[in-house]
PDB file of C-alpha atoms in Angstrom:
ATOM      1  CA  MET A 104     -45.140 -21.754  32.767  1.00 97.00           C
ATOM      2  CA  LYS A 105     -41.325 -21.099  34.347  1.00 98.00           C
ATOM      3  CA  ILE A 106     -38.246 -20.228  31.476  1.00 98.00           C
ATOM      4  CA  ALA A 107     -34.571 -19.868  32.059  1.00 98.00           C
ATOM      5  CA  LYS A 108     -31.899 -18.101  30.249  1.00 98.00           C
ATOM      6  CA  PHE A 109     -27.870 -19.747  29.629  1.00 98.00           C
ATOM      7  CA  GLY A 110     -25.618 -17.256  27.916  1.00 96.00           C
ATOM      8  CA  PHE A 111     -23.176 -19.906  25.599  1.00 94.00           C
ATOM      9  CA  SER A 112     -20.422 -18.983  23.615  1.00 85.00           C
ATOM     10  CA  LEU A 113     -21.482 -19.036  20.313  1.00 77.00           C
ATOM     11  CA  PHE A 114     -21.827 -15.717  18.987  1.00 86.00           C
ATOM     12  CA  GLY A 115     -23.586 -14.852  22.885  1.00 93.00           C
ATOM     13  CA  ILE A 116     -26.541 -16.471  21.906  1.00 96.00           C
ATOM     14  CA  ASN A 117     -29.633 -17.185  24.597  1.00 98.00           C
ATOM     15  CA  THR A 118     -30.473 -20.250  25.177  1.00 98.00           C
ATOM     16  CA  TYR A 119     -34.063 -20.899  26.527  1.00 98.00           C
ATOM     17  CA  VAL A 120     -35.526 -24.022  28.391  1.00 98.00           C
ATOM     18  CA  VAL A 121     -39.590 -23.399  28.716  1.00 98.00           C
ATOM     19  CA  TRP A 122     -41.672 -25.831  31.752  1.00 98.00           C
ATOM     20  CA  ASP A 123     -44.607 -26.264  33.709  1.00 98.00           C
ATOM     21  CA  PRO A 124     -43.862 -26.314  37.314  1.00 98.00           C
ATOM     22  CA  ALA A 125     -46.647 -28.729  37.763  1.00 97.00           C
ATOM     23  CA  THR A 126     -46.185 -31.407  35.099  1.00 98.00           C
ATOM     24  CA  LYS A 127     -42.310 -30.730  34.867  1.00 98.00           C
ATOM     25  CA  LYS A 128     -42.814 -31.065  31.457  1.00 98.00           C
ATOM     26  CA  GLY A 129     -40.542 -29.206  29.206  1.00 98.00           C
ATOM     27  CA  ALA A 130     -38.590 -27.428  26.079  1.00 98.00           C
ATOM     28  CA  VAL A 131     -35.489 -26.427  24.825  1.00 98.00           C
ATOM     29  CA  VAL A 132     -35.635 -23.432  22.810  1.00 98.00           C
ATOM     30  CA  ASP A 133     -32.676 -22.366  20.242  1.00 98.00           C
ATOM     31  CA  PRO A 134     -30.245 -25.162  21.946  1.00 97.00           C
ATOM     32  CA  GLY A 135     -26.583 -23.402  20.996  1.00 95.00           C
ATOM     33  CA  MET A 136     -24.228 -26.006  23.181  1.00 95.00           C
ATOM     34  CA  ILE A 137     -20.196 -25.917  21.751  1.00 91.00           C
ATOM     35  CA  ASP A 138     -18.453 -28.003  23.582  1.00 91.00           C
ATOM     36  CA  SER A 139     -19.462 -30.284  26.860  1.00 94.00           C
ATOM     37  CA  GLU A 140     -18.973 -28.363  29.708  1.00 96.00           C
ATOM     38  CA  GLU A 141     -22.483 -26.344  27.889  1.00 97.00           C
ATOM     39  CA  GLU A 142     -24.084 -28.888  27.176  1.00 97.00           C
ATOM     40  CA  LYS A 143     -23.254 -30.621  30.946  1.00 98.00           C
ATOM     41  CA  ALA A 144     -24.205 -26.888  32.443  1.00 98.00           C
ATOM     42  CA  LEU A 145     -27.686 -27.738  30.473  1.00 98.00           C
ATOM     43  CA  SER A 146     -27.719 -31.093  30.858  1.00 98.00           C
ATOM     44  CA  ASP A 147     -27.265 -30.748  35.148  1.00 98.00           C
ATOM     45  CA  PHE A 148     -30.781 -27.751  35.403  1.00 98.00           C
ATOM     46  CA  VAL A 149     -32.816 -30.603  33.240  1.00 98.00           C
ATOM     47  CA  LYS A 150     -32.148 -32.241  36.377  1.00 98.00           C
ATOM     48  CA  ARG A 151     -31.944 -30.396  38.610  1.00 98.00           C
ATOM     49  CA  LYS A 152     -35.748 -29.586  37.886  1.00 98.00           C
ATOM     50  CA  GLY A 153     -36.583 -33.024  37.648  1.00 98.00           C
ATOM     51  CA  LEU A 154     -37.408 -32.256  34.183  1.00 98.00           C
ATOM     52  CA  THR A 155     -38.840 -34.423  31.221  1.00 98.00           C
ATOM     53  CA  VAL A 156     -37.886 -32.633  27.710  1.00 98.00           C
ATOM     54  CA  ALA A 157     -40.891 -33.058  25.075  1.00 97.00           C
ATOM     55  CA  HIS A 158     -39.713 -30.538  22.802  1.00 98.00           C
ATOM     56  CA  VAL A 159     -36.099 -29.556  21.033  1.00 98.00           C
ATOM     57  CA  ILE A 160     -37.885 -25.773  19.215  1.00 98.00           C
ATOM     58  CA  ASN A 161     -35.057 -23.564  17.453  1.00 98.00           C
ATOM     59  CA  THR A 162     -36.724 -19.880  16.341  1.00 98.00           C
ATOM     60  CA  HIS A 163     -34.591 -20.228  13.180  1.00 98.00           C
ATOM     61  CA  LEU A 164     -31.796 -22.701  11.685  1.00 97.00           C
ATOM     62  CA  HIS A 165     -28.695 -20.316  12.206  1.00 96.00           C
ATOM     63  CA  ILE A 166     -26.093 -22.107  13.234  1.00 94.00           C
ATOM     64  CA  ASP A 167     -25.507 -21.078  16.873  1.00 94.00           C
ATOM     65  CA  HIS A 168     -29.000 -21.375  17.091  1.00 96.00           C
ATOM     66  CA  ALA A 169     -29.303 -24.895  16.463  1.00 95.00           C
ATOM     67  CA  ILE A 170     -25.748 -25.730  17.154  1.00 94.00           C
ATOM     68  CA  GLY A 171     -26.668 -28.038  19.543  1.00 94.00           C
ATOM     69  CA  ASP A 172     -29.169 -29.806  17.945  1.00 96.00           C
ATOM     70  CA  LYS A 173     -28.108 -33.172  18.100  1.00 94.00           C
ATOM     71  CA  TYR A 174     -26.883 -33.613  22.084  1.00 96.00           C
ATOM     72  CA  ALA A 175     -30.522 -32.058  22.936  1.00 97.00           C
ATOM     73  CA  LYS A 176     -32.744 -34.630  20.440  1.00 97.00           C
ATOM     74  CA  GLU A 177     -30.965 -37.711  21.783  1.00 97.00           C
ATOM     75  CA  VAL A 178     -30.271 -37.292  25.345  1.00 98.00           C
ATOM     76  CA  PHE A 179     -33.836 -35.850  25.850  1.00 98.00           C
ATOM     77  CA  ASN A 180     -34.939 -38.799  23.239  1.00 98.00           C
ATOM     78  CA  ALA A 181     -36.671 -35.716  22.849  1.00 98.00           C
ATOM     79  CA  PRO A 182     -37.943 -34.565  18.440  1.00 98.00           C
ATOM     80  CA  VAL A 183     -36.528 -31.319  17.132  1.00 98.00           C
ATOM     81  CA  TYR A 184     -39.408 -28.695  15.831  1.00 98.00           C
ATOM     82  CA  ALA A 185     -38.869 -25.812  13.551  1.00 98.00           C
ATOM     83  CA  HIS A 186     -40.770 -24.282  11.018  1.00 98.00           C
ATOM     84  CA  LYS A 187     -40.207 -25.732   6.756  1.00 98.00           C
ATOM     85  CA  ASP A 188     -39.182 -22.916   5.368  1.00 98.00           C
ATOM     86  CA  ASP A 189     -35.831 -22.687   6.868  1.00 98.00           C
ATOM     87  CA  GLU A 190     -35.420 -26.669   6.427  1.00 97.00           C
ATOM     88  CA  PHE A 191     -33.004 -25.753   3.794  1.00 97.00           C
ATOM     89  CA  LEU A 192     -30.889 -24.165   5.703  1.00 96.00           C
ATOM     90  CA  GLY A 193     -30.518 -27.534   8.177  1.00 95.00           C
ATOM     91  CA  ALA A 194     -29.512 -29.008   6.026  1.00 95.00           C
ATOM     92  CA  ARG A 195     -26.982 -26.896   4.697  1.00 93.00           C
ATOM     93  CA  MET A 196     -24.739 -26.999   8.721  1.00 90.00           C
ATOM     94  CA  MET A 197     -21.905 -27.987   8.589  1.00 88.00           C
ATOM     95  CA  GLN A 198     -21.612 -25.558   5.097  1.00 89.00           C
ATOM     96  CA  GLN A 199     -22.709 -22.625   7.980  1.00 90.00           C
ATOM     97  CA  ALA A 200     -19.792 -23.610   9.934  1.00 86.00           C
ATOM     98  CA  GLN A 201     -17.263 -23.330   7.424  1.00 85.00           C
ATOM     99  CA  ALA A 202     -18.972 -19.525   6.627  1.00 82.00           C
ATOM    100  CA  PHE A 203     -18.142 -18.230   9.519  1.00 80.00           C
ATOM    101  CA  GLY A 204     -14.783 -20.520  10.475  1.00 80.00           C
ATOM    102  CA  LEU A 205     -15.612 -23.310  12.932  1.00 77.00           C
ATOM    103  CA  GLY A 206     -14.064 -26.167  13.199  1.00 67.00           C
ATOM    104  CA  THR A 207     -15.984 -27.870  15.143  1.00 66.00           C
ATOM    105  CA  ARG A 208     -17.551 -30.904  14.124  1.00 72.00           C
ATOM    106  CA  VAL A 209     -20.880 -30.180  12.975  1.00 85.00           C
ATOM    107  CA  ASP A 210     -23.822 -31.911  11.471  1.00 87.00           C
ATOM    108  CA  ASN A 211     -27.001 -31.078   9.284  1.00 93.00           C
ATOM    109  CA  VAL A 212     -30.693 -30.396  10.950  1.00 95.00           C
ATOM    110  CA  SER A 213     -33.423 -32.851  10.465  1.00 95.00           C
ATOM    111  CA  ILE A 214     -37.018 -31.437  11.564  1.00 97.00           C
ATOM    112  CA  ASN A 215     -38.691 -33.762  12.780  1.00 97.00           C
ATOM    113  CA  SER A 216     -42.119 -31.594  12.629  1.00 97.00           C
ATOM    114  CA  TYR A 217     -43.170 -28.532  10.466  1.00 98.00           C
ATOM    115  CA  LEU A 218     -44.578 -25.415  12.840  1.00 98.00           C
ATOM    116  CA  GLU A 219     -46.601 -23.026  11.415  1.00 98.00           C
ATOM    117  CA  ASP A 220     -48.519 -19.626  12.023  1.00 98.00           C
ATOM    118  CA  GLY A 221     -51.012 -20.700  14.850  1.00 98.00           C
ATOM    119  CA  ASP A 222     -50.011 -23.963  16.187  1.00 98.00           C
ATOM    120  CA  ILE A 223     -50.286 -24.205  19.456  1.00 98.00           C
ATOM    121  CA  ILE A 224     -46.975 -26.104  21.106  1.00 98.00           C
ATOM    122  CA  LYS A 225     -48.825 -28.337  25.585  1.00 98.00           C
ATOM    123  CA  ILE A 226     -45.780 -28.537  26.866  1.00 98.00           C
ATOM    124  CA  GLY A 227     -47.213 -30.123  30.386  1.00 97.00           C
ATOM    125  CA  ASP A 228     -50.849 -27.901  31.070  1.00 97.00           C
ATOM    126  CA  GLY A 229     -48.916 -24.890  28.830  1.00 97.00           C
ATOM    127  CA  GLU A 230     -48.575 -23.572  25.668  1.00 98.00           C
ATOM    128  CA  LEU A 231     -46.868 -21.851  23.274  1.00 98.00           C
ATOM    129  CA  ARG A 232     -48.400 -20.159  20.526  1.00 98.00           C
ATOM    130  CA  VAL A 233     -45.662 -19.960  17.269  1.00 98.00           C
ATOM    131  CA  LEU A 234     -46.241 -16.845  15.449  1.00 98.00           C
ATOM    132  CA  HIS A 235     -44.596 -16.771  12.203  1.00 98.00           C
ATOM    133  CA  VAL A 236     -41.795 -13.764  11.674  1.00 98.00           C
ATOM    134  CA  PRO A 237     -39.999 -13.797   8.512  1.00 98.00           C
ATOM    135  CA  GLY A 238     -37.103 -11.233   7.332  1.00 98.00           C
ATOM    136  CA  HIS A 239     -34.312 -12.699   9.424  1.00 98.00           C
ATOM    137  CA  SER A 240     -35.353 -15.960   8.153  1.00 98.00           C
ATOM    138  CA  PRO A 241     -37.603 -17.351   5.873  1.00 98.00           C
ATOM    139  CA  GLY A 242     -39.045 -20.180   8.575  1.00 98.00           C
ATOM    140  CA  GLY A 243     -38.350 -18.175  11.836  1.00 98.00           C
ATOM    141  CA  ILE A 244     -40.344 -17.791  14.414  1.00 98.00           C
ATOM    142  CA  ALA A 245     -41.338 -16.831  17.686  1.00 98.00           C
ATOM    143  CA  LEU A 246     -42.800 -18.880  20.937  1.00 99.00           C
ATOM    144  CA  TYR A 247     -45.753 -16.434  22.609  1.00 98.00           C
ATOM    145  CA  ASP A 248     -46.831 -17.670  26.364  1.00 98.00           C
ATOM    146  CA  PRO A 249     -50.088 -15.662  27.084  1.00 98.00           C
ATOM    147  CA  GLN A 250     -50.913 -17.077  29.971  1.00 97.00           C
ATOM    148  CA  GLY A 251     -46.598 -16.450  31.249  1.00 97.00           C
ATOM    149  CA  HIS A 252     -46.808 -12.893  29.421  1.00 98.00           C
ATOM    150  CA  PHE A 253     -43.851 -13.724  27.599  1.00 98.00           C
ATOM    151  CA  VAL A 254     -42.198 -14.320  24.430  1.00 99.00           C
ATOM    152  CA  ILE A 255     -39.842 -15.933  22.559  1.00 99.00           C
ATOM    153  CA  ALA A 256     -38.917 -14.218  19.422  1.00 98.00           C
ATOM    154  CA  GLY A 257     -34.925 -15.281  18.441  1.00 98.00           C
ATOM    155  CA  ASP A 258     -33.539 -12.523  16.334  1.00 98.00           C
ATOM    156  CA  SER A 259     -36.717 -11.267  14.676  1.00 98.00           C
ATOM    157  CA  LEU A 260     -37.011  -8.184  18.283  1.00 98.00           C
ATOM    158  CA  PHE A 261     -34.210  -7.321  20.508  1.00 98.00           C
ATOM    159  CA  ALA A 262     -33.870  -4.772  23.417  1.00 98.00           C
ATOM    160  CA  GLY A 263     -33.686  -1.861  20.805  1.00 98.00           C
ATOM    161  CA  SER A 264     -32.891  -3.450  17.765  1.00 98.00           C
ATOM    162  CA  ILE A 265     -34.127  -6.170  14.769  1.00 98.00           C
ATOM    163  CA  GLY A 266     -31.996  -8.567  12.798  1.00 97.00           C
ATOM    164  CA  ARG A 267     -30.099  -8.886  11.104  1.00 96.00           C
ATOM    165  CA  THR A 268     -31.075  -9.239   6.723  1.00 96.00           C
ATOM    166  CA  ASP A 269     -27.492  -9.931   5.176  1.00 94.00           C
ATOM    167  CA  LEU A 270     -27.557 -13.565   5.978  1.00 89.00           C
ATOM    168  CA  PRO A 271     -29.106 -15.982   3.086  1.00 88.00           C
ATOM    169  CA  GLY A 272     -33.138 -15.974   3.467  1.00 92.00           C
ATOM    170  CA  GLY A 273     -33.145 -12.321   4.793  1.00 96.00           C
ATOM    171  CA  ASP A 274     -34.389  -9.767   3.540  1.00 97.00           C
ATOM    172  CA  MET A 275     -35.562  -5.979   5.470  1.00 97.00           C
ATOM    173  CA  PRO A 276     -39.243  -5.248   4.709  1.00 97.00           C
ATOM    174  CA  THR A 277     -40.323  -8.542   5.226  1.00 98.00           C
ATOM    175  CA  LEU A 278     -38.793  -8.101   8.907  1.00 98.00           C
ATOM    176  CA  ILE A 279     -39.454  -4.932   9.682  1.00 98.00           C
ATOM    177  CA  ASN A 280     -43.576  -5.498   8.627  1.00 98.00           C
ATOM    178  CA  SER A 281     -43.492  -9.074  10.717  1.00 98.00           C
ATOM    179  CA  VAL A 282     -42.369  -8.260  13.971  1.00 98.00           C
ATOM    180  CA  ARG A 283     -45.266  -4.949  12.697  1.00 98.00           C
ATOM    181  CA  ASP A 284     -47.564  -7.764  12.342  1.00 98.00           C
ATOM    182  CA  LYS A 285     -47.171 -10.120  14.423  1.00 98.00           C
ATOM    183  CA  LEU A 286     -44.600  -8.900  17.218  1.00 98.00           C
ATOM    184  CA  LEU A 287     -46.125  -4.971  18.808  1.00 98.00           C
ATOM    185  CA  THR A 288     -49.264  -6.435  18.997  1.00 98.00           C
ATOM    186  CA  LEU A 289     -48.534  -8.353  21.696  1.00 98.00           C
ATOM    187  CA  PRO A 290     -49.889  -7.520  24.745  1.00 98.00           C
ATOM    188  CA  PRO A 291     -46.975  -4.070  26.036  1.00 98.00           C
ATOM    189  CA  ASP A 292     -46.298  -6.033  29.478  1.00 98.00           C
ATOM    190  CA  THR A 293     -45.045  -8.682  27.384  1.00 98.00           C
ATOM    191  CA  VAL A 294     -41.770  -9.926  28.514  1.00 98.00           C
ATOM    192  CA  VAL A 295     -40.136  -9.746  25.053  1.00 98.00           C
ATOM    193  CA  PHE A 296     -36.441 -13.306  25.751  1.00 98.00           C
ATOM    194  CA  SER A 297     -35.034 -12.684  22.758  1.00 98.00           C
ATOM    195  CA  GLY A 298     -31.869 -15.016  20.925  1.00 98.00           C
ATOM    196  CA  HIS A 299     -29.804 -12.815  21.581  1.00 97.00           C
ATOM    197  CA  GLY A 300     -28.762  -9.699  25.154  1.00 97.00           C
ATOM    198  CA  PRO A 301     -31.177  -9.491  27.725  1.00 98.00           C
ATOM    199  CA  GLU A 302     -34.649  -8.759  28.373  1.00 98.00           C
ATOM    200  CA  THR A 303     -36.639  -6.112  26.506  1.00 98.00           C
ATOM    201  CA  THR A 304     -40.960  -5.603  26.965  1.00 98.00           C
ATOM    202  CA  ILE A 305     -43.266  -4.869  23.797  1.00 98.00           C
ATOM    203  CA  ALA A 306     -44.006  -1.355  24.769  1.00 98.00           C
ATOM    204  CA  ARG A 307     -40.000  -0.219  25.228  1.00 98.00           C
ATOM    205  CA  GLU A 308     -39.867  -1.685  22.286  1.00 98.00           C
ATOM    206  CA  LEU A 309     -42.548   0.834  20.419  1.00 97.00           C
ATOM    207  CA  ALA A 310     -42.071   3.934  22.200  1.00 97.00           C
ATOM    208  CA  SER A 311     -37.841   3.634  21.536  1.00 97.00           C
ATOM    209  CA  ASN A 312     -37.021   1.087  19.082  1.00 97.00           C
ATOM    210  CA  PRO A 313     -35.904   3.480  16.206  1.00 97.00           C
ATOM    211  CA  PHE A 314     -36.054  -0.118  13.492  1.00 95.00           C
ATOM    212  CA  LEU A 315     -39.733   0.188  13.704  1.00 94.00           C
ATOM    213  CA  ARG A 316     -40.884   3.598  14.424  1.00 85.00           C
TER     214      ARG A 316
END
């Protein structure tokens, strides 16, 4: 499958579109659009590529990764997928907005389909494997494409760092163990697409990530 990254303004969030070029079926991962300009950038890309978005997937339900869920769900007529353990965060989206001083109108997020560790999300002829990676949030997941040799890691693993654990439901030992067990065991050449910042590889993080030594 192919993957495209959009860097949106809210906390420098990375939103991804993943699609199967043969069938033109796709998914939007972590919609972080905060205004009409960013919404248009995503929609225009989908139209330009001729894609049918069948899934809106959240790696977790912190506000920066889910503030665009309502728009994506309505415009693409696609259900929202996330882990059940983050449902409480979706129900507190407006509270999250207040905590970060966001004046924009925010809607709570309802999960239409729960994802569990080991689930397979079919996208045309391709697939994403769900890896439960709690710690940054209780329901944090990563999305692994073994054929495309990439993983969308959300805020669990970054280039040279890991996710913060000082938000509700966060836990540092849990996160470190999750990353070691679920992500660092992937093939070394796997490209890591994180929730913020640049791409990295499993090999690079194994060799140099100071939080995982």
